[in-house]
Amino acid sequence: MAEDGPRTEEILPIAAQGDLLLRVEYGTADSPAIYSFRVDSSVLKSHSKYFDRLLQNDRFSEGTAIRVQHDRLVEQYGQLTAAPSSELPAITIVDVGRISAVRAIDALVSDFLSILHGDEIQASPPVPNLANLAIVADRFDALDVVKSYVKRKKILRALDGKTTAKVDAGLSEEKVRQRLLVAIYFDYPPWLEKYSARLIIKGWVGNEMDTSSPLWWDLPSRVEEELMVRRDAVLNTIQSVQAHFLTLYTSRQQRCRLGYENSVQCDSFQLGEMIRFFTRIGTLDLQGTLLPTNDPAVPYTGDINTLLESMRQIPEYQIDRFHTHCGIRTGLLPILSVLEAYLQRIGICAECWQEGRREYSWLEQKPAFIWKRQDLQSKFQGHGNRHSAVRELFTAAERHWT
C-alpha cells in the first residue's frame, strides 16, 4: 500500500534519483525488520511484470496513490529528483518468495534491485545466494533480466570451474537441490541434467514437502513430480529383473540344460539360493496370500547404484562341481550392465524439457508397450532416440529380458 509522511529508517539508494521507496518487511511478528530502498519505478515496471501491474495508475490503489504523491512533490520541489528520500511515496512488500532463512534480507533484495537497475553485484555469489536470488526474481516475475545478467557474467560456468570432482561428489541433498533450482530458473543445461539424475539415483525425491521450506525442497515447473516418476519407473524396472528370474525358476520348464539325473534338483537349489540372496540384500520379502498382509512394502529409499552393485554380488551357485553356469549370475550381470548404461541418461535434458516437454516428459506416458532386449542397439542412436530408448525401457508395461 502506498504511504506518505516522513520516515526515519535507513534508506539504501539503489537509484540515487529514484521516485519510489520499496519497503521490505522481513522477520517474525515479534521481531520484524524493515528495509527501504530508493528505486526508479519506471525501471521496476520495465523489468518486472509484477511491479508493472502493481504500479499501473488505473488498476491498483498503489499506482493511483503514488501518482498523487508525485504530483504533490513536483509542486513542492519543482522536480521529483530534488525530493528527499524520506518523503517519496512507498510501497511495502511482505513476501519475497520461499527463500531460505537469511541473516540480512537487505543484501539479497539489494542484489535483485541492482540487477534490475543495470548495476553490478558480487562477482561470484555462492550457490545458496543464487538460489534465493532466483526465487525472488521469480516471485516478482523478473526472471528474464536476472537470468540474462547471470548468463552474461558467466557466473554458473565460473562456479562449475571452481568445484572439484571431490567437492561435487560430496554435495548434500540440499546443495544439489539448490543447484538444480538455479539450473531451472537460470537455464543452465549442464546442472539440470547432472543434478536431476543425482536426485533420482540417490533417492532424494518423493518426500513429503513442507510449503514453509525453501522452494528447492519442492522444485517448480513440475520437475519434482517428474523426478519422482522417473525414480519409481527405475525401481519398477529393477524389480522386473528380479521377477523375471524368479518366474523362470518357478515355471514348469527345466532350466538346467546339462541333462544330469540331478538337473531337477539343480533348479530347486538355484531357486532356493536366489530367494535367499534377494531376501538378504532386501529386494525380496516373502508373504503369504491366504490373508491380507499388514502393510505394503516401503519403497527403496537408497542409492540405485548401490542397489545394482549389491545385485552384482550374487554368487555363481553350484549344486556340485559339475553344474557350472546353472544359476542366474551369467544372465543377470549383462542385464545390470544395460540398466547402468541407461541410467547414464536418466536426468532431465534441458533442450527437450523446454522445446518438447509434452513428448519428452515421463509424467504423461502410459505404459502400453512391450520392451524387448533385442532392440537395444537399434534404438540407442541419435539424441532423440536415446531419450526415447531410456523412456521406453523404464516405462514399459512389459519387458522381455531374455
Short mmCIF file of C-alpha atoms in Angstrom, two decimals:
data_model
loop_
_atom_site.label_atom_id
_atom_site.label_comp_id
_atom_site.label_asym_id
_atom_site.label_seq_id
_atom_site.Cartn_x
_atom_site.Cartn_y
_atom_site.Cartn_z
CA MET A 1 0.00 0.00 0.00
CA ALA A 2 1.30 3.46 -0.85
CA GLU A 3 2.43 5.53 2.11
CA ASP A 4 3.50 9.14 2.71
CA GLY A 5 4.83 11.23 5.55
CA PRO A 6 8.36 11.46 6.99
CA ARG A 7 10.26 8.28 7.85
CA THR A 8 13.47 7.85 9.81
CA GLU A 9 14.60 4.36 8.75
CA GLU A 10 17.82 3.93 6.78
CA ILE A 11 17.26 4.05 3.03
CA LEU A 12 19.54 2.29 0.59
CA PRO A 13 19.83 4.28 -2.67
CA ILE A 14 19.60 1.71 -5.47
CA ALA A 15 18.70 4.62 -7.77
CA ALA A 16 20.01 7.87 -6.31
CA GLN A 17 17.35 9.90 -8.15
CA GLY A 18 14.60 7.33 -7.92
CA ASP A 19 10.97 8.30 -7.44
CA LEU A 20 9.80 5.50 -5.16
CA LEU A 21 10.64 3.76 -1.90
CA LEU A 22 10.38 -0.01 -1.77
CA ARG A 23 9.96 -1.17 1.81
CA VAL A 24 10.61 -4.83 2.55
CA GLU A 25 9.39 -6.35 5.79
CA TYR A 26 11.17 -9.50 6.89
CA GLY A 27 11.29 -11.50 10.09
CA THR A 28 8.78 -12.70 12.63
CA ALA A 29 5.79 -10.89 14.09
CA ASP A 30 7.72 -10.45 17.35
CA SER A 31 10.88 -9.07 15.73
CA PRO A 32 10.11 -7.65 12.30
CA ALA A 33 12.78 -5.87 10.30
CA ILE A 34 12.08 -3.23 7.68
CA TYR A 35 14.49 -2.30 4.92
CA SER A 36 13.90 0.58 2.49
CA PHE A 37 15.32 1.05 -1.00
CA ARG A 38 15.11 4.11 -3.23
CA VAL A 39 14.28 2.83 -6.69
CA ASP A 40 13.16 4.01 -10.10
CA SER A 41 9.54 2.96 -10.66
CA SER A 42 9.93 3.03 -14.45
CA VAL A 43 12.79 0.50 -14.17
CA LEU A 44 10.74 -1.77 -11.94
CA LYS A 45 7.83 -1.66 -14.37
CA SER A 46 10.00 -2.33 -17.42
CA HIS A 47 11.74 -5.39 -15.94
CA SER A 48 9.10 -6.84 -13.61
CA LYS A 49 5.60 -7.79 -14.68
CA TYR A 50 4.62 -7.86 -11.02
CA PHE A 51 5.54 -4.22 -10.48
CA ASP A 52 4.21 -3.22 -13.88
CA ARG A 53 0.77 -4.46 -12.84
CA LEU A 54 1.00 -3.11 -9.29
CA LEU A 55 2.05 0.41 -10.28
CA GLN A 56 -0.50 1.00 -13.02
CA ASN A 57 -2.45 4.16 -12.23
CA ASP A 58 -5.84 2.77 -13.14
CA ARG A 59 -5.54 -0.76 -11.77
CA PHE A 60 -4.45 -0.76 -8.13
CA SER A 61 -4.73 1.84 -5.39
CA GLU A 62 -0.92 1.84 -5.02
CA GLY A 63 -0.47 3.26 -8.51
CA THR A 64 -3.08 5.96 -8.02
CA ALA A 65 -1.70 7.00 -4.61
CA ILE A 66 1.85 7.18 -5.99
CA ARG A 67 0.76 9.44 -8.86
CA VAL A 68 -0.97 11.79 -6.42
CA GLN A 69 2.10 11.98 -4.19
CA HIS A 70 4.37 12.53 -7.18
CA ASP A 71 2.25 15.49 -8.23
CA ARG A 72 2.49 16.97 -4.73
CA LEU A 73 6.29 16.55 -4.61
CA VAL A 74 6.75 18.14 -8.03
CA GLU A 75 4.66 21.08 -6.89
CA GLN A 76 6.71 21.38 -3.70
CA TYR A 77 10.25 20.77 -5.02
CA GLY A 78 9.97 21.54 -8.72
CA GLN A 79 11.07 18.04 -9.74
CA LEU A 80 10.99 14.55 -8.20
CA THR A 81 14.75 14.13 -8.19
CA ALA A 82 15.02 17.00 -5.71
CA ALA A 83 12.64 15.42 -3.23
CA PRO A 84 14.23 13.86 -0.09
CA SER A 85 14.11 10.07 0.01
CA SER A 86 12.13 10.11 3.23
CA GLU A 87 9.25 11.95 1.55
CA LEU A 88 8.90 9.72 -1.51
CA PRO A 89 5.81 7.53 -1.84
CA ALA A 90 6.43 3.97 -0.72
CA ILE A 91 5.05 0.51 -1.26
CA THR A 92 5.57 -2.30 1.23
CA ILE A 93 6.49 -5.86 0.33
CA VAL A 94 6.00 -8.62 2.90
CA ASP A 95 6.54 -11.68 0.70
CA VAL A 96 9.72 -12.12 -1.33
CA GLY A 97 9.14 -15.80 -2.09
CA ARG A 98 10.03 -19.12 -0.49
CA ILE A 99 13.64 -18.31 0.27
CA SER A 100 15.76 -19.85 3.00
CA ALA A 101 16.36 -18.08 6.29
CA VAL A 102 18.92 -15.32 5.71
CA ARG A 103 20.71 -13.12 8.19
CA ALA A 104 20.21 -9.97 6.14
CA ILE A 105 17.38 -9.74 3.65
CA ASP A 106 18.65 -6.33 2.59
CA ALA A 107 21.69 -7.82 0.81
CA LEU A 108 19.53 -10.23 -1.18
CA VAL A 109 16.94 -7.62 -2.16
CA SER A 110 19.70 -5.14 -2.94
CA ASP A 111 21.29 -7.61 -5.38
CA PHE A 112 17.95 -8.19 -7.05
CA LEU A 113 17.12 -4.50 -7.39
CA SER A 114 20.65 -3.62 -8.51
CA ILE A 115 20.43 -6.12 -11.38
CA LEU A 116 17.09 -4.62 -12.41
CA HIS A 117 18.68 -1.19 -12.43
CA GLY A 118 21.63 -2.33 -14.53
CA ASP A 119 24.23 -2.33 -11.74
CA GLU A 120 26.82 -4.95 -10.77
CA ILE A 121 26.61 -7.32 -7.81
CA GLN A 122 29.15 -9.59 -6.13
CA ALA A 123 31.28 -11.15 -8.87
CA SER A 124 30.72 -14.77 -7.89
CA PRO A 125 27.93 -15.23 -5.34
CA PRO A 126 27.67 -18.67 -3.70
CA VAL A 127 25.03 -21.09 -4.94
CA PRO A 128 22.63 -20.62 -1.96
CA ASN A 129 22.62 -16.87 -2.68
CA LEU A 130 21.93 -17.51 -6.36
CA ALA A 131 19.11 -19.90 -5.48
CA ASN A 132 17.49 -17.29 -3.22
CA LEU A 133 18.02 -14.63 -5.89
CA ALA A 134 16.26 -16.85 -8.43
CA ILE A 135 13.32 -17.31 -6.06
CA VAL A 136 12.99 -13.57 -5.51
CA ALA A 137 13.23 -12.91 -9.26
CA ASP A 138 10.50 -15.45 -9.92
CA ARG A 139 8.32 -14.04 -7.16
CA PHE A 140 8.33 -10.64 -8.85
CA ASP A 141 8.12 -12.02 -12.38
CA ALA A 142 11.54 -10.63 -13.31
CA LEU A 143 13.42 -13.82 -14.18
CA ASP A 144 14.38 -12.74 -17.69
CA VAL A 145 16.56 -9.82 -16.69
CA VAL A 146 18.24 -11.68 -13.80
CA LYS A 147 18.82 -14.76 -15.95
CA SER A 148 20.33 -12.56 -18.66
CA TYR A 149 22.68 -10.99 -16.11
CA VAL A 150 23.82 -14.37 -14.72
CA LYS A 151 24.47 -15.66 -18.24
CA ARG A 152 26.27 -12.54 -19.37
CA LYS A 153 28.58 -12.66 -16.36
CA LYS A 154 29.11 -16.43 -16.82
CA ILE A 155 28.53 -16.89 -13.11
CA LEU A 156 27.40 -20.51 -13.27
CA ARG A 157 30.23 -21.53 -15.56
CA ALA A 158 32.68 -19.92 -13.13
CA LEU A 159 31.15 -21.79 -10.18
CA ASP A 160 31.37 -25.03 -12.14
CA GLY A 161 35.04 -24.43 -12.85
CA LYS A 162 35.82 -23.85 -9.17
CA THR A 163 34.05 -27.02 -7.99
CA THR A 164 36.38 -30.01 -7.79
CA ALA A 165 35.13 -33.52 -8.51
CA LYS A 166 35.60 -34.44 -4.85
CA VAL A 167 33.56 -31.49 -3.61
CA ASP A 168 30.87 -32.11 -6.22
CA ALA A 169 30.54 -35.78 -5.27
CA GLY A 170 30.13 -34.82 -1.61
CA LEU A 171 27.34 -32.27 -2.08
CA SER A 172 24.43 -32.74 0.31
CA GLU A 173 20.88 -33.14 -0.92
CA GLU A 174 20.11 -29.51 -0.12
CA LYS A 175 23.11 -28.24 -2.08
CA VAL A 176 22.20 -30.45 -5.04
CA ARG A 177 18.64 -29.15 -4.93
CA GLN A 178 19.86 -25.55 -4.81
CA ARG A 179 21.92 -26.13 -7.95
CA LEU A 180 19.01 -27.78 -9.67
CA LEU A 181 16.71 -24.87 -8.83
CA VAL A 182 19.30 -22.44 -10.21
CA ALA A 183 19.55 -24.56 -13.37
CA ILE A 184 15.77 -24.49 -13.84
CA TYR A 185 15.36 -20.75 -13.36
CA PHE A 186 18.58 -19.56 -14.97
CA ASP A 187 18.56 -22.07 -17.83
CA TYR A 188 21.84 -23.92 -17.24
CA PRO A 189 21.58 -27.31 -19.02
CA PRO A 190 24.68 -28.99 -17.50
CA TRP A 191 23.31 -28.64 -13.98
CA LEU A 192 19.76 -29.59 -14.94
CA GLU A 193 20.71 -32.98 -16.37
CA LYS A 194 23.50 -33.74 -13.91
CA TYR A 195 21.72 -32.89 -10.66
CA SER A 196 18.29 -34.16 -11.67
CA ALA A 197 19.95 -37.52 -12.33
CA ARG A 198 21.61 -37.40 -8.94
CA LEU A 199 18.33 -36.78 -7.13
CA ILE A 200 16.78 -39.75 -8.95
CA ILE A 201 19.71 -42.08 -8.29
CA LYS A 202 20.22 -41.07 -4.67
CA GLY A 203 16.55 -41.37 -3.76
CA TRP A 204 16.29 -37.70 -2.83
CA VAL A 205 12.75 -37.34 -4.20
CA GLY A 206 9.32 -38.48 -3.12
CA ASN A 207 9.47 -36.99 0.37
CA GLU A 208 6.55 -35.11 1.86
CA MET A 209 7.02 -31.43 1.16
CA ASP A 210 6.58 -28.54 3.60
CA THR A 211 5.41 -25.35 1.92
CA SER A 212 7.24 -23.34 4.58
CA SER A 213 10.56 -24.78 3.40
CA PRO A 214 12.67 -23.08 0.70
CA LEU A 215 11.44 -23.66 -2.83
CA TRP A 216 14.28 -26.04 -3.73
CA TRP A 217 12.63 -28.66 -1.50
CA ASP A 218 9.65 -28.63 -3.86
CA LEU A 219 11.14 -27.95 -7.28
CA PRO A 220 8.97 -25.85 -9.63
CA SER A 221 7.80 -26.38 -13.22
CA ARG A 222 6.69 -29.94 -12.31
CA VAL A 223 10.32 -31.01 -12.08
CA GLU A 224 9.75 -32.52 -8.62
CA GLU A 225 6.93 -34.70 -9.96
CA GLU A 226 8.98 -35.68 -13.00
CA LEU A 227 11.85 -36.85 -10.83
CA MET A 228 9.51 -38.89 -8.64
CA VAL A 229 8.00 -40.59 -11.70
CA ARG A 230 11.44 -41.43 -13.08
CA ARG A 231 12.67 -42.79 -9.75
CA ASP A 232 9.62 -45.05 -9.40
CA ALA A 233 10.00 -46.22 -13.01
CA VAL A 234 13.63 -47.20 -12.44
CA LEU A 235 12.78 -49.15 -9.29
CA ASN A 236 9.91 -50.87 -11.08
CA THR A 237 12.29 -51.91 -13.86
CA ILE A 238 14.87 -53.31 -11.46
CA GLN A 239 12.13 -55.22 -9.69
CA SER A 240 11.02 -56.66 -13.02
CA VAL A 241 14.51 -58.12 -13.49
CA GLN A 242 14.25 -59.93 -10.18
CA ALA A 243 10.73 -61.11 -11.03
CA HIS A 244 11.98 -62.34 -14.41
CA PHE A 245 14.44 -64.81 -12.87
CA LEU A 246 12.08 -65.89 -10.11
CA THR A 247 9.45 -66.64 -12.76
CA LEU A 248 11.93 -68.65 -14.82
CA TYR A 249 12.84 -70.89 -11.91
CA THR A 250 9.29 -71.34 -10.64
CA SER A 251 7.91 -72.29 -14.06
CA ARG A 252 7.40 -75.87 -15.27
CA GLN A 253 10.21 -75.52 -17.78
CA GLN A 254 13.52 -77.02 -16.68
CA ARG A 255 16.35 -74.50 -16.60
CA CYS A 256 19.36 -76.78 -16.09
CA ARG A 257 20.43 -77.94 -19.57
CA LEU A 258 23.14 -80.41 -18.54
CA GLY A 259 20.90 -83.45 -18.60
CA TYR A 260 22.19 -84.98 -15.38
CA GLU A 261 20.00 -87.01 -13.07
CA ASN A 262 20.10 -84.18 -10.55
CA SER A 263 19.20 -81.41 -13.03
CA VAL A 264 15.73 -81.02 -11.47
CA GLN A 265 17.35 -80.74 -8.05
CA CYS A 266 19.76 -78.17 -9.53
CA ASP A 267 16.82 -75.92 -10.48
CA SER A 268 15.36 -76.21 -6.98
CA PHE A 269 18.74 -75.46 -5.47
CA GLN A 270 19.20 -72.39 -7.66
CA LEU A 271 15.70 -71.11 -6.80
CA GLY A 272 16.33 -71.50 -3.08
CA GLU A 273 19.69 -69.75 -3.20
CA MET A 274 18.24 -66.99 -5.36
CA ILE A 275 15.44 -66.34 -2.88
CA ARG A 276 17.92 -66.41 -0.02
CA PHE A 277 20.17 -63.88 -1.79
CA PHE A 278 17.42 -61.41 -2.76
CA THR A 279 15.96 -61.62 0.75
CA ARG A 280 19.36 -60.95 2.29
CA ILE A 281 20.01 -57.80 0.24
CA GLY A 282 16.49 -56.54 0.97
CA THR A 283 14.91 -56.68 -2.50
CA LEU A 284 12.50 -59.55 -1.75
CA ASP A 285 10.04 -60.07 1.07
CA LEU A 286 8.13 -63.35 1.11
CA GLN A 287 4.50 -63.01 2.17
CA GLY A 288 1.58 -65.37 2.27
CA THR A 289 -1.59 -64.85 0.21
CA LEU A 290 -4.17 -66.56 2.44
CA LEU A 291 -4.83 -63.43 4.49
CA PRO A 292 -4.08 -59.73 3.86
CA THR A 293 -0.62 -58.65 5.00
CA ASN A 294 -0.18 -55.85 7.49
CA ASP A 295 1.34 -53.07 5.42
CA PRO A 296 2.57 -52.67 1.86
CA ALA A 297 6.32 -52.72 1.31
CA VAL A 298 8.11 -49.41 1.80
CA PRO A 299 9.76 -48.24 -1.44
CA TYR A 300 13.52 -48.48 -1.56
CA THR A 301 15.00 -45.14 -0.47
CA GLY A 302 18.69 -45.78 -1.03
CA ASP A 303 21.17 -45.20 -3.83
CA ILE A 304 20.24 -47.07 -7.01
CA ASN A 305 23.90 -47.57 -7.93
CA THR A 306 24.43 -49.21 -4.55
CA LEU A 307 21.40 -51.42 -5.17
CA LEU A 308 22.70 -52.58 -8.55
CA GLU A 309 26.13 -53.23 -7.07
CA SER A 310 24.51 -55.38 -4.36
CA MET A 311 22.73 -57.40 -7.04
CA ARG A 312 26.03 -57.85 -8.87
CA GLN A 313 27.39 -59.71 -5.86
CA ILE A 314 25.15 -62.74 -6.44
CA PRO A 315 27.42 -65.83 -6.43
CA GLU A 316 27.57 -68.48 -9.13
CA TYR A 317 25.82 -71.10 -7.04
CA GLN A 318 26.62 -74.75 -7.90
CA ILE A 319 24.84 -77.80 -6.57
CA ASP A 320 28.03 -79.75 -7.27
CA ARG A 321 31.26 -79.29 -9.23
CA PHE A 322 29.70 -80.48 -12.49
CA HIS A 323 26.97 -77.81 -12.61
CA THR A 324 28.60 -74.63 -13.91
CA HIS A 325 26.67 -71.54 -15.03
CA CYS A 326 23.34 -73.00 -13.97
CA GLY A 327 22.46 -70.04 -11.77
CA ILE A 328 21.31 -66.58 -12.72
CA ARG A 329 24.63 -64.75 -12.37
CA THR A 330 25.56 -65.29 -16.02
CA GLY A 331 22.23 -63.87 -17.19
CA LEU A 332 21.87 -61.17 -14.53
CA LEU A 333 25.17 -59.33 -14.93
CA PRO A 334 24.61 -58.31 -18.61
CA ILE A 335 21.14 -57.02 -17.70
CA LEU A 336 22.57 -54.95 -14.87
CA SER A 337 25.09 -53.51 -17.33
CA VAL A 338 22.20 -52.50 -19.60
CA LEU A 339 20.48 -50.74 -16.70
CA GLU A 340 23.67 -48.95 -15.70
CA ALA A 341 24.16 -47.71 -19.27
CA TYR A 342 20.60 -46.43 -19.47
CA LEU A 343 20.86 -44.75 -16.08
CA GLN A 344 23.60 -42.54 -17.52
CA ARG A 345 20.77 -40.70 -19.33
CA ILE A 346 18.13 -40.70 -16.62
CA GLY A 347 18.48 -36.95 -15.93
CA ILE A 348 16.29 -34.25 -17.49
CA CYS A 349 17.58 -32.95 -20.81
CA ALA A 350 17.17 -29.16 -20.78
CA GLU A 351 16.68 -28.85 -24.53
CA CYS A 352 13.96 -31.50 -24.69
CA TRP A 353 12.29 -30.27 -21.49
CA GLN A 354 11.95 -26.77 -22.90
CA GLU A 355 11.20 -27.46 -26.55
CA GLY A 356 9.14 -30.64 -26.48
CA ARG A 357 8.11 -31.29 -22.91
CA ARG A 358 4.82 -32.95 -23.74
CA GLU A 359 6.50 -35.64 -25.82
CA TYR A 360 9.63 -35.87 -23.66
CA SER A 361 8.21 -35.86 -20.12
CA TRP A 362 7.53 -39.18 -18.39
CA LEU A 363 4.63 -37.75 -16.39
CA GLU A 364 2.02 -38.37 -19.09
CA GLN A 365 3.49 -41.58 -20.50
CA LYS A 366 1.15 -44.56 -20.37
CA PRO A 367 2.83 -47.99 -20.12
CA ALA A 368 1.15 -49.62 -23.10
CA PHE A 369 4.03 -51.20 -24.99
CA ILE A 370 6.40 -54.14 -24.67
CA TRP A 371 10.14 -53.57 -24.37
CA LYS A 372 12.40 -56.19 -25.95
CA ARG A 373 16.05 -56.55 -25.15
CA GLN A 374 16.99 -57.28 -28.75
CA ASP A 375 16.01 -53.71 -29.70
CA LEU A 376 18.85 -52.22 -27.65
CA GLN A 377 21.31 -51.28 -30.38
CA SER A 378 18.79 -50.19 -32.99
CA LYS A 379 17.08 -47.68 -30.69
CA PHE A 380 20.08 -46.08 -28.97
CA GLN A 381 21.29 -43.90 -31.85
CA GLY A 382 20.75 -40.12 -32.09
CA HIS A 383 19.77 -37.54 -29.46
CA GLY A 384 16.01 -38.00 -29.56
CA ASN A 385 16.22 -41.77 -30.00
CA ARG A 386 18.43 -42.10 -26.92
CA HIS A 387 15.84 -40.32 -24.80
CA SER A 388 13.07 -42.47 -26.29
CA ALA A 389 15.04 -45.65 -25.66
CA VAL A 390 15.58 -44.78 -22.00
CA ARG A 391 11.94 -43.82 -21.50
CA GLU A 392 10.65 -46.94 -23.27
CA LEU A 393 12.73 -49.26 -21.11
CA PHE A 394 11.79 -47.71 -17.80
CA THR A 395 8.10 -47.06 -18.54
CA ALA A 396 7.26 -50.26 -20.42
CA ALA A 397 4.17 -52.23 -19.44
CA GLU A 398 6.10 -55.46 -20.01
CA ARG A 399 9.79 -56.26 -20.50
CA HIS A 400 11.35 -59.25 -22.21
CA TRP A 401 14.77 -59.72 -20.60
CA THR A 402 15.74 -62.87 -22.47
#
